[in-house]
CSV table of C-alpha atoms in Angstrom, one decimal:
chain,number,residue,atom,x,y,z
A,1306,MET,CA,-175.3,24.4,-47.1
A,1307,LYS,CA,-175.4,25.3,-50.7
A,1308,THR,CA,-176.3,21.7,-51.9
A,1309,ARG,CA,-178.9,21.5,-49.5
A,1310,ALA,CA,-180.6,24.8,-50.2
A,1311,LEU,CA,-180.5,23.9,-54.1
A,1312,ALA,CA,-181.9,20.6,-53.4
A,1313,LEU,CA,-184.6,21.9,-51.3
A,1314,CYS,CA,-185.6,24.3,-54.2
A,1315,LEU,CA,-185.1,22.1,-57.3
A,1316,LEU,CA,-186.7,18.6,-55.3
A,1317,GLY,CA,-189.2,20.3,-53.2
A,1318,SER,CA,-192.9,19.2,-54.3
A,1319,PRO,CA,-196.2,19.1,-52.7
A,1320,ALA,CA,-196.2,15.2,-54.0
A,1321,PHE,CA,-193.5,15.0,-50.9
A,1322,ALA,CA,-195.2,17.2,-48.3
A,1323,ALA,CA,-193.6,16.3,-44.9
A,1324,THR,CA,-196.0,14.8,-42.2
A,1325,SER,CA,-194.1,12.9,-39.5
A,1326,GLY,CA,-191.2,10.3,-38.9
A,1327,PRO,CA,-187.8,10.3,-39.3
A,1328,LEU,CA,-187.8,10.7,-43.1
A,1329,SER,CA,-190.0,13.8,-43.0
A,1330,LEU,CA,-187.1,16.1,-43.6
A,1331,PHE,CA,-187.1,14.6,-46.9
A,1332,GLY,CA,-191.0,14.7,-47.4
A,1333,ILE,CA,-191.4,11.0,-47.1
A,1334,SER,CA,-194.2,10.0,-45.1
A,1335,ALA,CA,-195.9,6.7,-44.0
A,1336,GLY,CA,-199.6,7.4,-44.1
A,1337,LYS,CA,-202.2,5.1,-44.9
A,1338,ASN,CA,-203.1,6.9,-48.2
A,1339,SER,CA,-199.2,7.7,-49.2
A,1340,VAL,CA,-197.0,5.7,-51.2
A,1341,SER,CA,-195.0,3.0,-49.2
A,1342,VAL,CA,-191.6,4.2,-47.8
A,1343,PRO,CA,-189.4,2.1,-50.0
A,1344,MET,CA,-191.1,3.3,-53.0
A,1345,GLN,CA,-190.8,7.1,-52.0
A,1346,VAL,CA,-187.0,6.6,-51.3
A,1347,VAL,CA,-186.7,5.1,-54.9
A,1348,ILE,CA,-188.5,8.0,-56.2
A,1349,LEU,CA,-186.3,10.4,-54.3
A,1350,LEU,CA,-183.1,8.8,-55.1
A,1351,SER,CA,-184.3,9.1,-58.6
A,1352,LEU,CA,-184.8,12.4,-58.6
A,1353,MET,CA,-181.4,13.0,-56.8
A,1354,THR,CA,-179.5,11.5,-59.8
A,1355,LEU,CA,-181.0,14.6,-61.9
A,1356,LEU,CA,-180.1,16.9,-59.3
A,1357,PRO,CA,-176.3,17.6,-60.8
A,1358,ALA,CA,-177.6,18.1,-64.3
A,1359,ALA,CA,-180.4,20.6,-63.1
A,1360,VAL,CA,-178.0,22.4,-60.9
A,1361,MET,CA,-175.3,22.8,-63.9
A,1362,CYS,CA,-178.4,24.1,-66.1
A,1363,VAL,CA,-179.7,26.8,-63.8
A,1364,THR,CA,-176.2,28.2,-62.8
A,1365,PRO,CA,-173.4,30.2,-64.7
A,1366,PHE,CA,-171.7,26.8,-65.1
A,1367,LEU,CA,-173.5,26.4,-68.5
A,1368,ARG,CA,-172.2,29.5,-70.1
A,1369,ILE,CA,-168.8,28.9,-68.7
A,1370,THR,CA,-168.3,25.5,-69.9
A,1371,VAL,CA,-169.4,26.6,-73.3
A,1372,VAL,CA,-167.0,29.5,-73.6
A,1373,LEU,CA,-164.1,27.4,-72.3
A,1374,HIS,CA,-164.8,24.7,-75.0
A,1375,PHE,CA,-165.0,27.2,-77.6
A,1376,LEU,CA,-161.7,28.6,-76.4
A,1377,ARG,CA,-160.0,25.4,-76.5
A,1378,GLN,CA,-161.3,24.6,-80.1
A,1379,ALA,CA,-160.2,28.1,-81.1
A,1380,LEU,CA,-156.5,27.4,-79.7
A,1381,GLY,CA,-156.5,24.1,-81.6
A,1382,THR,CA,-154.9,22.3,-78.9
A,1383,GLN,CA,-157.4,19.3,-79.1
A,1384,THR,CA,-157.6,18.0,-75.5
A,1385,THR,CA,-155.4,20.5,-73.6
A,1386,PRO,CA,-156.5,21.6,-71.0
A,1387,SER,CA,-158.5,18.5,-70.5
A,1388,ASN,CA,-162.2,18.1,-69.8
A,1389,GLN,CA,-161.6,17.5,-66.2
A,1390,VAL,CA,-159.5,20.8,-65.8
A,1391,LEU,CA,-162.1,22.7,-67.7
A,1392,LEU,CA,-165.1,21.4,-65.7
A,1393,GLY,CA,-163.2,21.7,-62.5
A,1394,LEU,CA,-162.5,25.4,-63.2
A,1395,ALA,CA,-166.1,26.1,-64.5
A,1396,LEU,CA,-167.3,24.4,-61.1
A,1397,PHE,CA,-165.4,26.5,-58.8
A,1398,LEU,CA,-166.1,29.8,-60.9
A,1399,THR,CA,-169.8,28.7,-60.6
A,1400,ILE,CA,-169.5,27.9,-56.6
A,1401,LEU,CA,-168.0,31.6,-56.4
A,1402,ILE,CA,-170.8,33.3,-58.4
A,1403,MET,CA,-173.7,31.4,-56.7
A,1404,GLN,CA,-172.4,31.5,-53.0
A,1405,PRO,CA,-174.5,34.7,-52.4
A,1406,VAL,CA,-177.5,33.1,-54.0
A,1407,ALA,CA,-177.2,29.7,-52.2
A,1408,ALA,CA,-176.7,31.4,-49.0
A,1409,GLU,CA,-179.7,33.5,-49.2
A,1410,MET,CA,-181.8,30.4,-50.2
A,1411,TYR,CA,-180.4,28.6,-47.2
A,1412,HIS,CA,-181.3,31.4,-44.8
A,1413,ARG,CA,-184.8,31.9,-46.2
A,1414,GLY,CA,-185.8,28.4,-46.7
A,1415,TRP,CA,-183.7,25.6,-45.0
A,1416,GLU,CA,-183.0,27.3,-41.6
A,1417,PRO,CA,-186.8,28.3,-41.2
A,1418,MET,CA,-187.6,24.9,-42.0
A,1419,GLU,CA,-185.2,23.2,-39.6
A,1420,ASN,CA,-186.3,25.3,-36.8
A,1421,GLY,CA,-190.1,24.5,-37.3
A,1422,LYS,CA,-191.0,27.9,-38.3
A,1423,LEU,CA,-192.1,26.9,-42.2
A,1424,THR,CA,-193.6,24.0,-43.7
A,1425,THR,CA,-191.7,22.0,-46.6
A,1426,ASP,CA,-193.9,23.7,-49.0
A,1427,GLN,CA,-193.5,27.4,-47.4
A,1428,ALA,CA,-189.8,26.6,-47.2
A,1429,MET,CA,-189.6,25.7,-50.9
A,1430,THR,CA,-191.4,28.7,-52.0
A,1431,GLU,CA,-189.3,31.0,-49.9
A,1432,ALA,CA,-186.0,29.4,-51.2
A,1433,SER,CA,-187.0,29.6,-54.6
A,1434,GLN,CA,-187.2,33.4,-54.7
A,1435,PRO,CA,-183.6,34.1,-54.7
A,1436,LEU,CA,-183.1,31.6,-57.6
A,1437,GLN,CA,-186.0,33.2,-59.3
A,1438,GLN,CA,-184.5,36.8,-59.1
A,1439,PHE,CA,-181.2,35.3,-60.5
A,1440,LEU,CA,-182.6,33.4,-63.4
A,1441,SER,CA,-184.9,36.5,-64.5
A,1442,ARG,CA,-181.8,38.8,-64.3
A,1443,TYR,CA,-180.0,36.8,-67.3
A,1444,ALA,CA,-183.1,35.3,-69.2
A,1445,ARG,CA,-184.0,37.2,-72.4
A,1446,GLU,CA,-187.5,38.6,-72.9
A,1447,LYS,CA,-187.8,36.7,-76.2
A,1448,ASP,CA,-187.2,33.5,-74.6
A,1449,ILE,CA,-189.6,34.1,-71.7
A,1450,ARG,CA,-192.2,35.0,-74.2
A,1451,LEU,CA,-191.5,31.6,-76.2
A,1452,PHE,CA,-192.0,29.5,-73.1
A,1453,LEU,CA,-194.8,31.4,-71.8
A,1454,GLU,CA,-196.6,30.7,-75.1
A,1455,LEU,CA,-195.7,27.1,-75.0
A,1456,SER,CA,-196.9,26.7,-71.4
A,1457,HIS,CA,-200.0,28.6,-72.4
A,1458,ALA,CA,-199.5,30.5,-69.0
A,1459,PRO,CA,-200.7,34.0,-68.5
A,1460,ALA,CA,-198.4,36.9,-69.0
A,1461,PRO,CA,-197.3,38.0,-65.4
A,1462,HIS,CA,-197.2,41.8,-64.4
A,1463,ASN,CA,-193.4,41.5,-63.8
A,1464,ARG,CA,-190.6,39.1,-63.5
A,1465,ALA,CA,-191.0,38.4,-60.0
A,1466,GLU,CA,-194.2,36.4,-60.8
A,1467,LEU,CA,-192.6,34.2,-63.5
A,1468,ASP,CA,-192.8,30.4,-62.5
A,1469,LEU,CA,-189.6,28.4,-62.5
A,1470,LYS,CA,-191.0,26.0,-65.3
A,1471,VAL,CA,-191.0,29.2,-67.6
A,1472,LEU,CA,-187.7,30.8,-66.1
A,1473,ILE,CA,-185.5,27.7,-66.1
A,1474,PRO,CA,-185.8,26.8,-70.0
A,1475,ALA,CA,-185.8,30.5,-70.9
A,1476,TYR,CA,-182.4,30.9,-68.8
A,1477,ILE,CA,-180.9,28.0,-70.6
A,1478,LEU,CA,-181.6,29.2,-74.1
A,1479,SER,CA,-180.4,32.6,-72.9
A,1480,GLU,CA,-177.1,31.3,-71.5
A,1481,LEU,CA,-176.6,29.2,-74.6
A,1482,LYS,CA,-177.0,32.1,-76.9
A,1483,THR,CA,-174.6,34.4,-74.8
A,1484,GLY,CA,-171.9,31.5,-74.6
A,1485,PHE,CA,-172.0,31.1,-78.4
A,1486,GLN,CA,-171.7,34.7,-78.8
A,1487,ILE,CA,-168.8,34.9,-76.6
A,1488,GLY,CA,-167.3,31.9,-78.3
A,1489,ALA,CA,-167.6,33.4,-81.8
A,1490,VAL,CA,-165.7,36.5,-80.8
A,1491,LEU,CA,-163.0,34.4,-79.1
A,1492,PHE,CA,-162.6,32.5,-82.7
A,1493,LEU,CA,-161.9,35.8,-84.6
A,1494,PRO,CA,-158.4,36.7,-83.6
A,1495,PHE,CA,-157.4,33.0,-84.0
A,1496,LEU,CA,-159.3,32.6,-87.3
A,1497,VAL,CA,-157.2,35.6,-88.6
A,1498,ILE,CA,-154.0,33.9,-87.7
A,1499,ASP,CA,-155.2,30.6,-89.5
A,1500,LEU,CA,-155.9,32.7,-92.7
A,1501,VAL,CA,-152.6,34.3,-92.7
A,1502,VAL,CA,-150.5,31.1,-92.1
A,1503,ALA,CA,-152.5,29.3,-94.8
A,1504,SER,CA,-151.8,32.2,-97.4
A,1505,VAL,CA,-148.2,32.3,-96.4
A,1506,THR,CA,-147.8,28.4,-96.6
A,1507,LEU,CA,-149.6,28.4,-100.0
A,1508,SER,CA,-147.5,31.3,-101.4
A,1509,VAL,CA,-144.3,29.8,-100.6
A,1510,GLY,CA,-145.4,26.5,-102.0
A,1511,MET,CA,-145.6,24.3,-98.9
A,1512,VAL,CA,-148.8,22.4,-100.0
A,1513,GLN,CA,-148.2,19.2,-98.0
A,1514,LEU,CA,-147.4,21.1,-94.9
A,1515,PRO,CA,-151.0,21.4,-92.8
A,1516,PRO,CA,-151.4,25.0,-91.9
A,1517,VAL,CA,-152.9,24.1,-88.6
A,1518,MET,CA,-149.2,22.7,-87.5
A,1519,VAL,CA,-147.7,26.1,-88.3
A,1520,SER,CA,-150.6,28.2,-86.8
A,1521,ALA,CA,-150.9,26.5,-83.3
A,1522,PRO,CA,-147.7,27.7,-81.9
A,1523,PHE,CA,-148.4,31.4,-83.0
A,1524,LYS,CA,-152.0,31.1,-81.6
A,1525,ILE,CA,-150.8,29.6,-78.3
A,1526,LEU,CA,-147.9,32.4,-78.1
A,1527,LEU,CA,-150.5,35.2,-78.8
A,1528,PHE,CA,-152.8,33.6,-76.2
A,1529,VAL,CA,-150.0,33.5,-73.5
A,1530,LEU,CA,-148.6,37.1,-74.4
A,1531,VAL,CA,-152.0,38.8,-73.8
A,1532,ASP,CA,-152.5,36.6,-70.6
A,1533,GLY,CA,-155.6,35.2,-72.2
A,1534,TRP,CA,-156.7,32.8,-69.3
A,1535,ASN,CA,-156.8,35.8,-67.1
A,1536,LEU,CA,-158.9,38.0,-69.6
A,1537,VAL,CA,-161.5,35.1,-70.6
A,1538,VAL,CA,-162.1,34.0,-66.8
A,1539,GLY,CA,-162.2,37.9,-65.7
A,1540,SER,CA,-164.5,38.8,-68.5
A,1541,LEU,CA,-166.8,35.9,-67.7
A,1542,MET,CA,-167.0,36.6,-64.2
A,1543,LYS,CA,-167.5,40.2,-64.6
A,1544,SER,CA,-170.5,39.6,-67.0
A,1545,PHE,CA,-172.5,38.1,-63.8
A,1546,TYR,CA,-171.7,40.9,-61.8
A,1547,GLN,CA,-173.0,43.6,-64.0
């Protein structure tokens, strides 16, 4: 349900307007003046390959993955947890956050289109409204102004009138900045441990022993004692519900 709703919003286009035939659900027509069905299938499949990347960029997945990778670098554990574990955790957290948005998109766009109450274009417009509200909530004013200037689009009266072509890149920039800010804050306590360990090892003459080998157990122990995973994940989740 969620995948279909997001796909409807991200891939819907007037170029693929539904007309008739068994493939009309996906906007593929076989009219005289339209592109041939095999070519439309190729174009649709090509767009579908971009869908995972697009979904990852317009959801909390972006911020969560940036923060988790910063955390792993701060701990100095190299490949532990592995990329698969971090991406899996980020994916399930993203599903949890985006479930209400995806459900609203499904009920406002896909369901009426399946029942014949809306056309593909109308369903795409209705389904994009919850996504626009979500993106505008976390996109910064400065980033929105930047892409309004780059696209030469007129300034809207309010955020509800912003186009997705402006909101999506503005949201990505805003999430990158927020993720880097959180990552910098996570680095600070571990940096202090590295500095203290480096000073102690140098003062006792242990020049040949890398300070990282000594500080790594202390950083992991500190992270476990304060229940770091609970704190980090809880703070990330709460940042999307404020």
